[in-house]
PDB file of C-alpha atoms in Angstrom:
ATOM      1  CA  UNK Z   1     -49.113  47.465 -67.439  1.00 43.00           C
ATOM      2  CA  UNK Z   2     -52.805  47.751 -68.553  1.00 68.00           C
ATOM      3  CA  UNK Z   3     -54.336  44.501 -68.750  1.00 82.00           C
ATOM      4  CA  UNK Z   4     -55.498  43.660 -72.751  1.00 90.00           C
ATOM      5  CA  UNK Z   5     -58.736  44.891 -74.060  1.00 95.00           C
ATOM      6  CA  UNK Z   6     -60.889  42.320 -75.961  1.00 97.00           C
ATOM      7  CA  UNK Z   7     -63.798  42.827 -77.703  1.00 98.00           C
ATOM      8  CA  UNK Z   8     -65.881  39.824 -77.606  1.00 98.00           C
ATOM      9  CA  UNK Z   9     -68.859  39.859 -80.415  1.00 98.00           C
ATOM     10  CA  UNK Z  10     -71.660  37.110 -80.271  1.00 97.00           C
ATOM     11  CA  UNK Z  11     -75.144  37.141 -81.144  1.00 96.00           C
ATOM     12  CA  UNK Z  12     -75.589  34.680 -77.820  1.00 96.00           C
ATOM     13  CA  UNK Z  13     -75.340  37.247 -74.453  1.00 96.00           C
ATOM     14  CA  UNK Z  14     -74.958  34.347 -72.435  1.00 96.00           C
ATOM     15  CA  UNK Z  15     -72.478  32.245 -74.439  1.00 94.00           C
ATOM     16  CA  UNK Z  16     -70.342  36.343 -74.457  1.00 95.00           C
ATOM     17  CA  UNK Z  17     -71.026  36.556 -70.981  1.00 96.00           C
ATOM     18  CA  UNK Z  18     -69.663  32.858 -70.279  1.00 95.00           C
ATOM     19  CA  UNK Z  19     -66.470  33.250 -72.321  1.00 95.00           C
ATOM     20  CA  UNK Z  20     -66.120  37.261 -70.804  1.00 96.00           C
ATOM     21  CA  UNK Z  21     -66.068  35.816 -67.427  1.00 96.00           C
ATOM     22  CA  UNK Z  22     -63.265  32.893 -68.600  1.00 95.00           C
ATOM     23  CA  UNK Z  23     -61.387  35.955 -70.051  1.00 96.00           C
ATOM     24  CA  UNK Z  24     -61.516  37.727 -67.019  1.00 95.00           C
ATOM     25  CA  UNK Z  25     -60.273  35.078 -64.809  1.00 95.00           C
ATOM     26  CA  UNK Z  26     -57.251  34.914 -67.494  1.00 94.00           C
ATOM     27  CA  UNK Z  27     -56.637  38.903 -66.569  1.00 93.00           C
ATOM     28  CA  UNK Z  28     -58.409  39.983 -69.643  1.00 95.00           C
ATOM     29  CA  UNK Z  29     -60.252  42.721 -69.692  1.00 95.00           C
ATOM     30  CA  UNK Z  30     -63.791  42.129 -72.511  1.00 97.00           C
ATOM     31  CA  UNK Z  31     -65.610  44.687 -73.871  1.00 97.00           C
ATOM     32  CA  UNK Z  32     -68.481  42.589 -75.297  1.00 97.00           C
ATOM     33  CA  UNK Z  33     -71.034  42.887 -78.803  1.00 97.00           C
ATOM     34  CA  UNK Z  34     -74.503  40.661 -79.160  1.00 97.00           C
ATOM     35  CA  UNK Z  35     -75.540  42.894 -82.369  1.00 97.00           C
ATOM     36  CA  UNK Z  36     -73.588  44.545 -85.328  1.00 96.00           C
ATOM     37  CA  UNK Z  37     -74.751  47.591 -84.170  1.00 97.00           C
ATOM     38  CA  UNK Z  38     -73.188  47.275 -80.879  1.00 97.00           C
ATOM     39  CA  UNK Z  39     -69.911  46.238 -82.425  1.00 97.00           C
ATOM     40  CA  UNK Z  40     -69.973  49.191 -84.672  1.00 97.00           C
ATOM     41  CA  UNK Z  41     -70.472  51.250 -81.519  1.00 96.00           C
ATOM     42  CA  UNK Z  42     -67.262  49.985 -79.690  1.00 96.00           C
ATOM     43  CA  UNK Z  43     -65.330  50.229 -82.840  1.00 94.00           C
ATOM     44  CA  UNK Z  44     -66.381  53.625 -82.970  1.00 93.00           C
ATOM     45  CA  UNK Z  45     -65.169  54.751 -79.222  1.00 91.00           C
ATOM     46  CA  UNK Z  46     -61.947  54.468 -80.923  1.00 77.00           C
ATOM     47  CA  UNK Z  47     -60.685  53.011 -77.492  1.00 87.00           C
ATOM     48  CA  UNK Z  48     -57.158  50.653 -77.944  1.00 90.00           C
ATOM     49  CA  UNK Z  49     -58.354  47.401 -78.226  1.00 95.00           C
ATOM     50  CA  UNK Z  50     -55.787  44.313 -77.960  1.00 94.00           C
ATOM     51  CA  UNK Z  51     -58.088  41.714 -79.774  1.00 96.00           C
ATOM     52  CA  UNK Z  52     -61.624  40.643 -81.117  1.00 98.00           C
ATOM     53  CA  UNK Z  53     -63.069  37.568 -80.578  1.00 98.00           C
ATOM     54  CA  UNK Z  54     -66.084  37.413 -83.815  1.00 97.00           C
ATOM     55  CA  UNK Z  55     -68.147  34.623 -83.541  1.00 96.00           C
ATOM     56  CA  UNK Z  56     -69.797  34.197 -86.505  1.00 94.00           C
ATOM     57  CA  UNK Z  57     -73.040  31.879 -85.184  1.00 91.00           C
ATOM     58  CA  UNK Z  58     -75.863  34.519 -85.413  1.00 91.00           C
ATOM     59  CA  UNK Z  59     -74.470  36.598 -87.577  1.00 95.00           C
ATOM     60  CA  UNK Z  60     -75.212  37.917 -91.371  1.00 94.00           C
ATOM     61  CA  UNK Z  61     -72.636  38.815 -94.445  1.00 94.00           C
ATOM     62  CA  UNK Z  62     -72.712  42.002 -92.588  1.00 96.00           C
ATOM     63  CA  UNK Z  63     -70.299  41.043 -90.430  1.00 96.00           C
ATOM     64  CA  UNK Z  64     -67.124  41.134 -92.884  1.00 96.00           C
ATOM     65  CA  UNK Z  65     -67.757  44.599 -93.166  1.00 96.00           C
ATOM     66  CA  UNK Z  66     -66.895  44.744 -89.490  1.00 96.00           C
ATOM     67  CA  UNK Z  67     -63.886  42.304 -89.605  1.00 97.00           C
ATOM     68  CA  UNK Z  68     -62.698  44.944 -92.630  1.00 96.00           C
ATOM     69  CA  UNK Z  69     -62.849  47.740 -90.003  1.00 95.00           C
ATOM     70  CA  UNK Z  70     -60.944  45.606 -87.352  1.00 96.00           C
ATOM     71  CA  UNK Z  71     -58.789  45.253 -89.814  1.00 94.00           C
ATOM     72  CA  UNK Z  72     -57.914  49.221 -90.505  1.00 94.00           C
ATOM     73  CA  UNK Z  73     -57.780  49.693 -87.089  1.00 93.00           C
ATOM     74  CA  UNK Z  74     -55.118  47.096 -86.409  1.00 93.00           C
ATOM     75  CA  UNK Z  75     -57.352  45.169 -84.049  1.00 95.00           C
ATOM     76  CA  UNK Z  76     -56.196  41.227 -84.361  1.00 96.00           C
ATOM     77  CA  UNK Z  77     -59.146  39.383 -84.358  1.00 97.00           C
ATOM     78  CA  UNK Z  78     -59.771  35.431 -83.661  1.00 97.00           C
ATOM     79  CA  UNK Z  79     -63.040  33.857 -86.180  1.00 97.00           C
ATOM     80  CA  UNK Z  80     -65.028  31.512 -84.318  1.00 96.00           C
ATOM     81  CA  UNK Z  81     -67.243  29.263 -86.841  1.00 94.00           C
ATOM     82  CA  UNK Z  82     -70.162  26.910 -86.093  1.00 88.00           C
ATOM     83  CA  UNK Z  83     -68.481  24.277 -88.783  1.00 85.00           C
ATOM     84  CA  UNK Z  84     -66.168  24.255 -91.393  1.00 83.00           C
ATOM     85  CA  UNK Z  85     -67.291  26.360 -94.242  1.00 86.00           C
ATOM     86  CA  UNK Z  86     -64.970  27.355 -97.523  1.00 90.00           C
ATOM     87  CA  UNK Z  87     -66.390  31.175 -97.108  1.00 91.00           C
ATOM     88  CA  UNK Z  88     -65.688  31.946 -93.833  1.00 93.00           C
ATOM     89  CA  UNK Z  89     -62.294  30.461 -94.150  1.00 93.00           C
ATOM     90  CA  UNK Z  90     -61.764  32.222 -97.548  1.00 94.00           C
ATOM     91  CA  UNK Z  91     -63.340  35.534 -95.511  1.00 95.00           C
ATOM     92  CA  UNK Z  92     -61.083  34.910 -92.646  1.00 95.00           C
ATOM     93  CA  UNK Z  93     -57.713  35.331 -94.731  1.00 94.00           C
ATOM     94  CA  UNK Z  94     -59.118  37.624 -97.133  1.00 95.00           C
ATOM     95  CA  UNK Z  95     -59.691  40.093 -94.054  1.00 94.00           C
ATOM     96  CA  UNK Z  96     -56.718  39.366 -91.929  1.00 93.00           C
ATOM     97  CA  UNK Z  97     -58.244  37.069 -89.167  1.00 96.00           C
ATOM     98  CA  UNK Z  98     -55.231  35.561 -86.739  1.00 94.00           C
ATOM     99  CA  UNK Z  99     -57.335  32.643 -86.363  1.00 92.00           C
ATOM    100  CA  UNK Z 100     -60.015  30.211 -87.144  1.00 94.00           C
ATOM    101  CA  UNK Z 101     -61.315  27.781 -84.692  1.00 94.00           C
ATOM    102  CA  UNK Z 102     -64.318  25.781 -84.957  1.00 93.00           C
ATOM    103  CA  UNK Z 103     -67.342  25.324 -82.222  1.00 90.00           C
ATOM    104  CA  UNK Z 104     -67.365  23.232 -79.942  1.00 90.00           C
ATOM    105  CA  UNK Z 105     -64.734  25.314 -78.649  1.00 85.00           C
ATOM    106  CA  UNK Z 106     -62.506  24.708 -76.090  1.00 88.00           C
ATOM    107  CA  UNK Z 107     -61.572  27.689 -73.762  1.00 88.00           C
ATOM    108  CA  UNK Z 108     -57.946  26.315 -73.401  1.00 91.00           C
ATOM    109  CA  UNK Z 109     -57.407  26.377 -77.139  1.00 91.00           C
ATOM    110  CA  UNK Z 110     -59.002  29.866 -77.502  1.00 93.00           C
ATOM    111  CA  UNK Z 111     -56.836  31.478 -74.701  1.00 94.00           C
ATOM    112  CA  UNK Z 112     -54.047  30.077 -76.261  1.00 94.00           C
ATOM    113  CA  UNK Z 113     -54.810  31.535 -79.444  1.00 93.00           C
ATOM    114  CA  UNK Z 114     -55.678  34.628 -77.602  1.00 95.00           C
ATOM    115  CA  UNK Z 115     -51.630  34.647 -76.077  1.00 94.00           C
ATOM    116  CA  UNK Z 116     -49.936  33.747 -79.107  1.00 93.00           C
ATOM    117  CA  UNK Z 117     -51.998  36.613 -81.555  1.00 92.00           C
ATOM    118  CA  UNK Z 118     -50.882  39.292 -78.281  1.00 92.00           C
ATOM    119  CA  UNK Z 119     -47.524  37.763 -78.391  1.00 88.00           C
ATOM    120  CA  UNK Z 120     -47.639  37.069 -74.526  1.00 79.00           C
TER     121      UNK Z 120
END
């Protein structure tokens, strides 16, 4: 079997790059987003994505539109949040997120988000 497609959109490259190469080690293959633009652009390529990983640090209200999409397209998707905020967990229900976590993240707790969303 194919290993899982995630998309991985953050504003940061090198906190995407960090958490892409933790992914990888987990036999996770990342497709990875540092703009709207670009996340638009892999949602486009219409490829099967297992999973999105939104962090919302960097980000504007433009990027509900994009959780709406995932959303459509059956994509699960994981929220990650700088702090606790009544919108983005209002958001995160209101467009189907599988999960809100809160930074400081830890890479244990994501993955194992990550395996119980994919059901593995």
């Amino acid at each position: 079997m194919k290993n899982p497609v995630i998309i991985i959109a953050n504003t940061s490259q090198t906190e995407m790059e960090a958490l892409a190469k933790e992914l990888q080690s987990e036999g996770y293959e990342t497709v990875g987003a540092v703009s709207t633009g670009e996340l638009d652009k892999v949602l486009r390529s219409k490829k099967n994505y297992a999973l999105a990983i939104i962090d919302m640090s960097g980000f504007d209200e433009s990027i509900w539109e994009r959780c709406a999409r995932l959303q459509e397209a059956k994509i699960l998707f994981i929220v990650i949040a700088p702090q606790r905020s009544p919108v983005v967990q209002r958001n995160s229900m209101k467009y189907g997120a599988s999960g809100l976590l809160m930074k400081p993240l830890a890479t244990k707790e994501l993955i194992a988000h990550i395996r119980a969303a994919l059901g593995d």
